Amino acid sequence: MYVFGSSILDVGNNNYLPGAAVGRANRRYNGIDFPASIPTGRFSNGYNIADYVAKEMGFACSPPAYLSLAPNSSSGPLVPTALATGVSYASGGAGILDSTNAGNTIPLSKQVHYFGATKAKMVAAVGPRAVDAHLSKSIFLLGIGNNDMYVFAAAELARNTSAADQRRNAAVLYVSLISNYSATISVQPSPRSGQIIHSFLFLLFSTTLILINCFGIAFDEQELYTMGARKFAIINVGLVGCVPGARVLSPVGACWGRLNELAGGFNDVLRSRLAGLTRRLPGLAYSIGDSYGFTRDTLADPQASGFADVAAACCGSGRLGGEAECFPNSTLCSDRDRHVFWDRAHLSQRTAFLVALAFYSGPGKYTVPINFMELAQSS
């Protein structure tokens, strides 16, 4: 399994990034429910979604962080690990766009570049045919986009942008995001595919057609399909307007509706785009896990899933525990399994478990067109 994404999947890459502004989770109380209560760099009280997907596939946990595997060493553990279990390139704060939290994370484009470097070393060790066969059977787990939404929405809020301008700006954002996402998975989008997405956006926002120069963006040799990836397990953007860090912006602790609308619109375009890719790329298979829908339903009926608190962070400070990150001096809840959210922006270990279970082997309500298990077992 090869993992790409943001802090919802990061298992420690950010521990190795320099700079005081880098978001890290290598301190208490993070990891308090991980074996030996070790803060591994996961933004969780224990395991995260990548861990539980990996467990469902028969692994002990998520594959290890790329930067922990001495990738610049000729004799390091990178290649044997990549061939045995896979590698995680996910990074807290990462975005689909390079500009999102630039300088303080590993953006998606660089994560894919790192995978390309990993594959080259794998090929040098065991040959191209063996590597291509291995990759074609592997799961490529992607979960990213939440940080792009946060950064964009915060900028719009700071500028006090009008509703009409928000719709136009969101359309431009979607085109950039989908262009980069598509380039990560597949070949450079064709002019025709750009027209399809643009027509969708035009209908969605009833705005004038936006020029699509950004569809020239592509990662050239770095894209995953060309490098042998065939099975994509994709987690869409969750209900990001309902995390504690977003709720504290409301005097009554309500969800940030505009941020949720932004995420929902992106998810719709992403779903349409992926359906189109399968018709163009032989052998490509995918499953979308609906994090947005799962979180929405959980918040609407928390008792059905055993939760008592859907608004506050288990670890944090200030109102709803959402005004600061989880630090060693933060307030820590005693009933961690009863909280949906671990900190101001991330799910608790138990929520991550339920999400992964729903995506891997759950009913079709939260996955399309197949679930993660069917994807893993497909030939």
Short mmCIF file of C-alpha atoms in Angstrom, two decimals:
data_model
loop_
_atom_site.label_atom_id
_atom_site.label_comp_id
_atom_site.label_asym_id
_atom_site.label_seq_id
_atom_site.Cartn_x
_atom_site.Cartn_y
_atom_site.Cartn_z
CA MET A 1 0.00 0.00 0.00
CA TYR A 2 1.29 3.43 -0.95
CA VAL A 3 -0.19 6.41 0.88
CA PHE A 4 -0.47 10.04 -0.26
CA GLY A 5 -2.25 12.87 1.47
CA SER A 6 -2.45 15.21 4.42
CA SER A 7 -2.50 14.88 8.21
CA ILE A 8 -5.48 12.52 8.14
CA LEU A 9 -3.05 9.88 6.83
CA ASP A 10 0.39 11.14 7.93
CA VAL A 11 2.29 8.65 10.11
CA GLY A 12 5.35 10.76 10.82
CA ASN A 13 6.82 12.41 7.73
CA ASN A 14 6.45 15.84 9.28
CA ASN A 15 8.72 14.79 12.14
CA TYR A 16 11.61 15.04 9.67
CA LEU A 17 10.78 18.41 8.13
CA PRO A 18 12.77 21.44 9.29
CA GLY A 19 11.23 24.67 10.52
CA ALA A 20 9.31 25.91 13.54
CA ALA A 21 6.12 26.43 11.49
CA VAL A 22 5.82 22.78 10.44
CA GLY A 23 2.80 21.06 11.95
CA ARG A 24 3.94 18.07 13.98
CA ALA A 25 2.26 15.55 16.25
CA ASN A 26 5.37 14.05 17.86
CA ARG A 27 4.45 15.24 21.35
CA ARG A 28 2.01 14.32 24.11
CA TYR A 29 -0.90 13.77 24.20
CA ASN A 30 -0.80 12.57 20.63
CA GLY A 31 -0.38 8.80 20.59
CA ILE A 32 -1.67 8.33 24.11
CA ASP A 33 -3.66 5.28 22.96
CA PHE A 34 -0.99 4.04 20.53
CA PRO A 35 0.99 0.99 21.73
CA ALA A 36 3.31 2.14 24.54
CA SER A 37 1.60 5.59 24.35
CA ILE A 38 4.18 6.79 21.83
CA PRO A 39 3.60 10.07 19.94
CA THR A 40 4.57 8.80 16.49
CA GLY A 41 3.67 11.84 14.43
CA ARG A 42 0.11 10.72 13.80
CA PHE A 43 -2.41 13.49 14.41
CA SER A 44 -4.45 11.19 16.62
CA ASN A 45 -4.67 9.69 20.06
CA GLY A 46 -3.71 6.40 18.41
CA TYR A 47 -4.05 4.95 14.94
CA ASN A 48 -5.41 6.87 11.95
CA ILE A 49 -7.44 5.94 8.85
CA ALA A 50 -4.41 4.72 6.90
CA ASP A 51 -3.55 2.36 9.77
CA TYR A 52 -6.99 0.84 9.85
CA VAL A 53 -7.23 0.43 6.08
CA ALA A 54 -3.85 -1.33 6.23
CA LYS A 55 -5.04 -3.52 9.10
CA GLU A 56 -8.08 -4.56 7.08
CA MET A 57 -5.68 -5.56 4.29
CA GLY A 58 -3.71 -7.77 6.67
CA PHE A 59 -0.86 -5.45 7.65
CA ALA A 60 0.03 -4.48 11.21
CA CYS A 61 -0.52 -0.78 10.51
CA SER A 62 0.11 1.85 7.85
CA PRO A 63 3.33 1.54 5.89
CA PRO A 64 6.05 3.72 7.46
CA ALA A 65 6.78 7.34 6.65
CA TYR A 66 9.04 7.83 3.64
CA LEU A 67 11.39 10.22 5.42
CA SER A 68 11.90 7.69 8.23
CA LEU A 69 13.39 5.17 5.79
CA ALA A 70 16.69 6.95 5.07
CA PRO A 71 15.64 7.56 1.44
CA ASN A 72 19.01 9.13 0.53
CA SER A 73 21.00 6.12 1.71
CA SER A 74 21.95 3.39 -0.76
CA SER A 75 21.79 0.78 1.98
CA GLY A 76 18.76 2.04 3.91
CA PRO A 77 15.47 0.18 4.46
CA LEU A 78 13.50 2.06 1.79
CA VAL A 79 13.51 -0.55 -0.99
CA PRO A 80 12.84 -3.68 1.10
CA THR A 81 10.09 -1.83 2.96
CA ALA A 82 8.54 -0.53 -0.26
CA LEU A 83 8.45 -4.05 -1.69
CA ALA A 84 7.15 -5.68 1.50
CA THR A 85 4.53 -3.31 2.88
CA GLY A 86 4.67 -0.04 0.94
CA VAL A 87 5.50 3.51 1.94
CA SER A 88 3.58 6.51 3.24
CA TYR A 89 4.34 9.89 1.68
CA ALA A 90 1.45 11.71 3.42
CA SER A 91 2.30 14.96 5.19
CA GLY A 92 0.37 17.07 7.68
CA GLY A 93 -0.69 20.37 6.13
CA ALA A 94 -0.23 19.14 2.56
CA GLY A 95 -2.46 20.34 -0.22
CA ILE A 96 -3.31 19.40 -3.76
CA LEU A 97 -1.87 22.79 -4.66
CA ASP A 98 1.81 23.49 -4.03
CA SER A 99 0.87 26.90 -2.63
CA THR A 100 -1.12 25.42 0.26
CA ASN A 101 0.97 25.84 3.43
CA ALA A 102 4.01 26.19 1.19
CA GLY A 103 7.36 25.52 2.84
CA ASN A 104 5.88 23.75 5.84
CA THR A 105 4.74 20.46 4.37
CA ILE A 106 5.28 17.97 1.54
CA PRO A 107 2.77 18.96 -1.17
CA LEU A 108 1.10 16.31 -3.27
CA SER A 109 3.36 16.97 -6.24
CA LYS A 110 6.46 16.31 -4.14
CA GLN A 111 4.93 13.22 -2.58
CA VAL A 112 4.44 11.82 -6.07
CA HIS A 113 8.01 12.82 -6.94
CA TYR A 114 9.23 10.88 -3.89
CA PHE A 115 7.28 7.86 -5.07
CA GLY A 116 8.97 8.15 -8.45
CA ALA A 117 12.36 8.11 -6.73
CA THR A 118 11.27 5.10 -4.69
CA LYS A 119 10.17 3.22 -7.78
CA ALA A 120 13.49 3.91 -9.51
CA LYS A 121 15.32 2.30 -6.60
CA MET A 122 12.91 -0.64 -6.60
CA VAL A 123 13.54 -1.19 -10.31
CA ALA A 124 17.29 -1.05 -9.76
CA ALA A 125 16.96 -3.74 -7.09
CA VAL A 126 14.56 -6.26 -8.65
CA GLY A 127 13.93 -5.17 -12.24
CA PRO A 128 11.10 -3.36 -14.03
CA ARG A 129 8.86 -6.37 -14.70
CA ALA A 130 8.72 -7.40 -11.05
CA VAL A 131 8.07 -3.84 -9.91
CA ASP A 132 5.33 -3.22 -12.48
CA ALA A 133 3.60 -6.45 -11.48
CA HIS A 134 3.88 -5.49 -7.81
CA LEU A 135 2.52 -1.98 -8.29
CA SER A 136 -0.39 -3.11 -10.44
CA LYS A 137 -1.67 -5.18 -7.50
CA SER A 138 -0.99 -2.55 -4.83
CA ILE A 139 -3.45 -0.09 -3.30
CA PHE A 140 -2.70 3.60 -3.69
CA LEU A 141 -4.51 5.40 -0.88
CA LEU A 142 -5.09 9.14 -1.34
CA GLY A 143 -6.70 11.52 1.13
CA ILE A 144 -6.09 15.20 0.47
CA GLY A 145 -7.86 18.49 -0.20
CA ASN A 146 -8.92 19.50 3.29
CA ASN A 147 -6.07 21.97 3.70
CA ASP A 148 -6.73 23.57 0.33
CA MET A 149 -10.28 24.21 1.55
CA TYR A 150 -9.14 25.68 4.86
CA VAL A 151 -6.63 28.04 3.27
CA PHE A 152 -9.02 29.20 0.57
CA ALA A 153 -11.97 29.74 2.92
CA ALA A 154 -9.86 31.60 5.47
CA ALA A 155 -8.58 33.94 2.76
CA GLU A 156 -12.12 34.59 1.50
CA LEU A 157 -13.28 35.30 5.04
CA ALA A 158 -10.40 37.71 5.67
CA ARG A 159 -11.21 39.61 2.47
CA ASN A 160 -14.94 39.68 3.27
CA THR A 161 -15.61 38.48 -0.29
CA SER A 162 -19.11 38.90 -1.69
CA ALA A 163 -21.28 35.84 -2.36
CA ALA A 164 -20.98 36.28 -6.13
CA ASP A 165 -17.19 36.58 -5.96
CA GLN A 166 -17.04 33.54 -3.67
CA ARG A 167 -18.83 31.45 -6.28
CA ARG A 168 -16.54 32.63 -9.05
CA ASN A 169 -13.42 32.14 -6.94
CA ALA A 170 -14.56 28.67 -5.89
CA ALA A 171 -15.00 27.70 -9.54
CA VAL A 172 -11.43 28.77 -10.28
CA LEU A 173 -10.22 26.83 -7.23
CA TYR A 174 -12.00 23.66 -8.34
CA VAL A 175 -10.44 23.80 -11.79
CA SER A 176 -6.96 24.13 -10.28
CA LEU A 177 -7.56 21.37 -7.75
CA ILE A 178 -9.05 18.90 -10.23
CA SER A 179 -6.32 19.65 -12.75
CA ASN A 180 -3.63 18.85 -10.19
CA TYR A 181 -5.48 15.83 -8.80
CA SER A 182 -6.04 14.42 -12.29
CA ALA A 183 -2.40 14.99 -13.20
CA THR A 184 -1.37 13.11 -10.06
CA ILE A 185 -3.36 10.04 -11.05
CA SER A 186 -3.22 10.14 -14.83
CA VAL A 187 -1.95 11.83 -17.91
CA GLN A 188 -2.31 15.54 -18.57
CA PRO A 189 -6.01 16.38 -18.97
CA SER A 190 -7.13 16.68 -22.56
CA PRO A 191 -8.84 19.82 -23.86
CA ARG A 192 -12.05 17.81 -24.10
CA SER A 193 -11.88 16.74 -20.44
CA GLY A 194 -11.32 20.35 -19.48
CA GLN A 195 -14.47 21.32 -21.35
CA ILE A 196 -16.46 18.68 -19.49
CA ILE A 197 -15.35 19.90 -16.08
CA HIS A 198 -15.86 23.48 -17.11
CA SER A 199 -19.38 22.83 -18.29
CA PHE A 200 -20.12 21.24 -14.92
CA LEU A 201 -18.78 24.25 -13.07
CA PHE A 202 -20.72 26.61 -15.30
CA LEU A 203 -23.97 24.85 -14.49
CA LEU A 204 -23.10 24.56 -10.82
CA PHE A 205 -22.34 28.22 -10.25
CA SER A 206 -24.22 29.92 -13.12
CA THR A 207 -21.22 32.09 -13.75
CA THR A 208 -19.45 33.06 -16.94
CA LEU A 209 -17.14 30.41 -18.36
CA ILE A 210 -13.68 30.65 -16.82
CA LEU A 211 -10.55 30.36 -18.92
CA ILE A 212 -8.82 27.05 -18.24
CA ASN A 213 -5.18 27.90 -18.71
CA CYS A 214 -4.44 26.07 -15.48
CA PHE A 215 -5.34 22.84 -17.24
CA GLY A 216 -1.83 22.98 -18.63
CA ILE A 217 -0.64 21.99 -15.18
CA ALA A 218 0.68 18.44 -15.06
CA PHE A 219 3.36 16.51 -13.26
CA ASP A 220 4.84 15.03 -16.45
CA GLU A 221 6.79 11.91 -15.58
CA GLN A 222 5.65 11.99 -11.97
CA GLU A 223 2.04 10.92 -12.44
CA LEU A 224 1.09 7.66 -10.80
CA TYR A 225 -0.72 5.77 -13.55
CA THR A 226 2.24 6.04 -15.89
CA MET A 227 4.46 4.75 -13.08
CA GLY A 228 2.35 1.63 -12.72
CA ALA A 229 -0.42 2.45 -10.23
CA ARG A 230 -3.78 0.89 -11.11
CA LYS A 231 -5.84 0.68 -7.90
CA PHE A 232 -6.78 3.97 -6.26
CA ALA A 233 -8.57 4.15 -2.90
CA ILE A 234 -9.56 7.78 -2.60
CA ILE A 235 -10.94 9.52 0.48
CA ASN A 236 -12.88 12.64 -0.40
CA VAL A 237 -12.81 15.86 1.63
CA GLY A 238 -14.73 15.49 4.87
CA LEU A 239 -17.15 17.79 6.64
CA VAL A 240 -14.33 20.23 7.35
CA GLY A 241 -16.64 23.03 8.44
CA CYS A 242 -17.66 21.01 11.50
CA VAL A 243 -14.25 20.39 13.05
CA PRO A 244 -13.75 22.17 16.41
CA GLY A 245 -11.31 24.65 14.87
CA ALA A 246 -14.01 25.77 12.44
CA ARG A 247 -16.85 25.76 14.95
CA VAL A 248 -15.08 28.23 17.25
CA LEU A 249 -15.56 30.90 14.58
CA SER A 250 -19.29 30.77 15.34
CA PRO A 251 -20.61 32.44 18.52
CA VAL A 252 -22.83 29.42 19.09
CA GLY A 253 -20.36 26.77 17.95
CA ALA A 254 -22.19 26.00 14.72
CA CYS A 255 -20.55 24.39 11.70
CA TRP A 256 -19.03 26.72 9.11
CA GLY A 257 -21.56 26.19 6.35
CA ARG A 258 -19.61 27.90 3.59
CA LEU A 259 -16.59 25.65 4.18
CA ASN A 260 -18.77 22.55 4.01
CA GLU A 261 -20.36 23.78 0.78
CA LEU A 262 -16.90 24.27 -0.68
CA ALA A 263 -15.86 20.72 0.25
CA GLY A 264 -19.10 19.22 -1.04
CA GLY A 265 -18.76 20.99 -4.38
CA PHE A 266 -15.20 19.77 -4.81
CA ASN A 267 -16.26 16.20 -3.99
CA ASP A 268 -18.93 16.32 -6.70
CA VAL A 269 -16.46 17.46 -9.33
CA LEU A 270 -13.86 14.90 -8.21
CA ARG A 271 -16.36 12.07 -8.46
CA SER A 272 -17.33 13.11 -11.99
CA ARG A 273 -13.69 13.45 -13.02
CA LEU A 274 -12.70 9.99 -11.74
CA ALA A 275 -15.58 8.35 -13.58
CA GLY A 276 -14.23 9.87 -16.78
CA LEU A 277 -10.69 8.65 -16.17
CA THR A 278 -11.67 4.97 -16.11
CA ARG A 279 -12.95 5.27 -19.67
CA ARG A 280 -9.60 6.62 -20.87
CA LEU A 281 -7.08 4.61 -18.86
CA PRO A 282 -7.02 0.82 -19.35
CA GLY A 283 -6.84 -1.17 -16.13
CA LEU A 284 -7.52 1.76 -13.81
CA ALA A 285 -9.85 0.98 -10.92
CA TYR A 286 -10.88 3.17 -8.03
CA SER A 287 -13.07 3.50 -4.99
CA ILE A 288 -14.12 6.78 -3.40
CA GLY A 289 -14.66 6.72 0.34
CA ASP A 290 -17.25 9.33 1.28
CA SER A 291 -15.73 10.95 4.35
CA TYR A 292 -18.11 13.88 3.93
CA GLY A 293 -21.21 11.70 4.02
CA PHE A 294 -19.96 9.48 6.83
CA THR A 295 -19.16 12.46 9.07
CA ARG A 296 -22.45 14.16 8.25
CA ASP A 297 -24.43 11.06 9.25
CA THR A 298 -22.35 10.52 12.38
CA LEU A 299 -22.90 14.09 13.58
CA ALA A 300 -26.61 13.82 12.85
CA ASP A 301 -27.00 10.68 14.97
CA PRO A 302 -23.94 10.31 17.21
CA GLN A 303 -25.52 7.85 19.63
CA ALA A 304 -25.92 5.30 16.84
CA SER A 305 -22.12 5.13 16.69
CA GLY A 306 -21.56 5.42 20.43
CA PHE A 307 -20.42 9.05 20.49
CA ALA A 308 -21.35 11.58 23.15
CA ASP A 309 -19.51 14.68 21.89
CA VAL A 310 -19.54 15.71 18.22
CA ALA A 311 -18.37 19.32 18.59
CA ALA A 312 -15.45 19.57 21.01
CA ALA A 313 -11.88 18.36 20.68
CA CYS A 314 -10.70 15.75 23.15
CA CYS A 315 -7.30 17.43 23.34
CA GLY A 316 -7.00 21.18 23.00
CA SER A 317 -7.66 24.45 24.74
CA GLY A 318 -10.09 27.33 24.69
CA ARG A 319 -13.68 27.08 23.57
CA LEU A 320 -14.58 23.59 22.32
CA GLY A 321 -10.89 22.77 22.67
CA GLY A 322 -10.59 24.22 19.21
CA GLU A 323 -8.51 27.35 19.76
CA ALA A 324 -5.12 25.62 19.84
CA GLU A 325 -3.43 22.38 18.83
CA CYS A 326 -2.95 19.42 21.15
CA PHE A 327 0.01 20.21 23.41
CA PRO A 328 1.38 18.53 26.54
CA ASN A 329 -0.30 21.22 28.65
CA SER A 330 -3.67 20.96 26.85
CA THR A 331 -6.89 19.85 28.45
CA LEU A 332 -7.39 16.13 27.80
CA CYS A 333 -10.77 14.42 27.90
CA SER A 334 -11.16 11.16 29.79
CA ASP A 335 -13.61 9.49 27.38
CA ARG A 336 -11.61 9.58 24.16
CA ASP A 337 -13.68 6.88 22.45
CA ARG A 338 -16.80 9.00 22.93
CA HIS A 339 -15.41 11.99 21.02
CA VAL A 340 -15.65 12.26 17.23
CA PHE A 341 -12.70 14.65 17.16
CA TRP A 342 -9.30 14.17 18.73
CA ASP A 343 -8.03 17.72 18.33
CA ARG A 344 -9.12 20.91 16.62
CA ALA A 345 -8.98 19.38 13.12
CA HIS A 346 -8.57 15.60 13.30
CA LEU A 347 -10.68 12.56 14.03
CA SER A 348 -10.23 10.44 17.12
CA GLN A 349 -8.81 6.95 16.83
CA ARG A 350 -12.25 5.37 17.20
CA THR A 351 -13.75 7.58 14.51
CA ALA A 352 -10.85 6.69 12.20
CA PHE A 353 -11.56 3.01 12.84
CA LEU A 354 -15.24 3.38 11.96
CA VAL A 355 -14.42 5.39 8.84
CA ALA A 356 -11.92 2.81 7.59
CA LEU A 357 -14.30 -0.06 8.32
CA ALA A 358 -17.11 1.65 6.41
CA PHE A 359 -14.86 2.27 3.43
CA TYR A 360 -13.21 -1.13 3.39
CA SER A 361 -16.06 -3.55 3.87
CA GLY A 362 -19.13 -1.47 4.60
CA PRO A 363 -22.27 -1.05 2.53
CA GLY A 364 -22.29 0.91 -0.70
CA LYS A 365 -23.69 3.94 1.06
CA TYR A 366 -20.21 5.34 1.71
CA THR A 367 -18.21 4.05 -1.27
CA VAL A 368 -18.54 4.29 -5.05
CA PRO A 369 -18.40 2.44 -7.38
CA ILE A 370 -17.01 -0.36 -5.18
CA ASN A 371 -15.62 -0.54 -1.65
CA PHE A 372 -11.93 -0.71 -0.75
CA MET A 373 -12.01 -4.48 -0.17
CA GLU A 374 -13.46 -5.11 -3.62
CA LEU A 375 -10.80 -2.82 -5.05
CA ALA A 376 -8.01 -4.69 -3.25
CA GLN A 377 -9.34 -8.06 -4.43
CA SER A 378 -9.93 -6.99 -8.02
CA SER A 379 -7.66 -8.39 -10.74
#
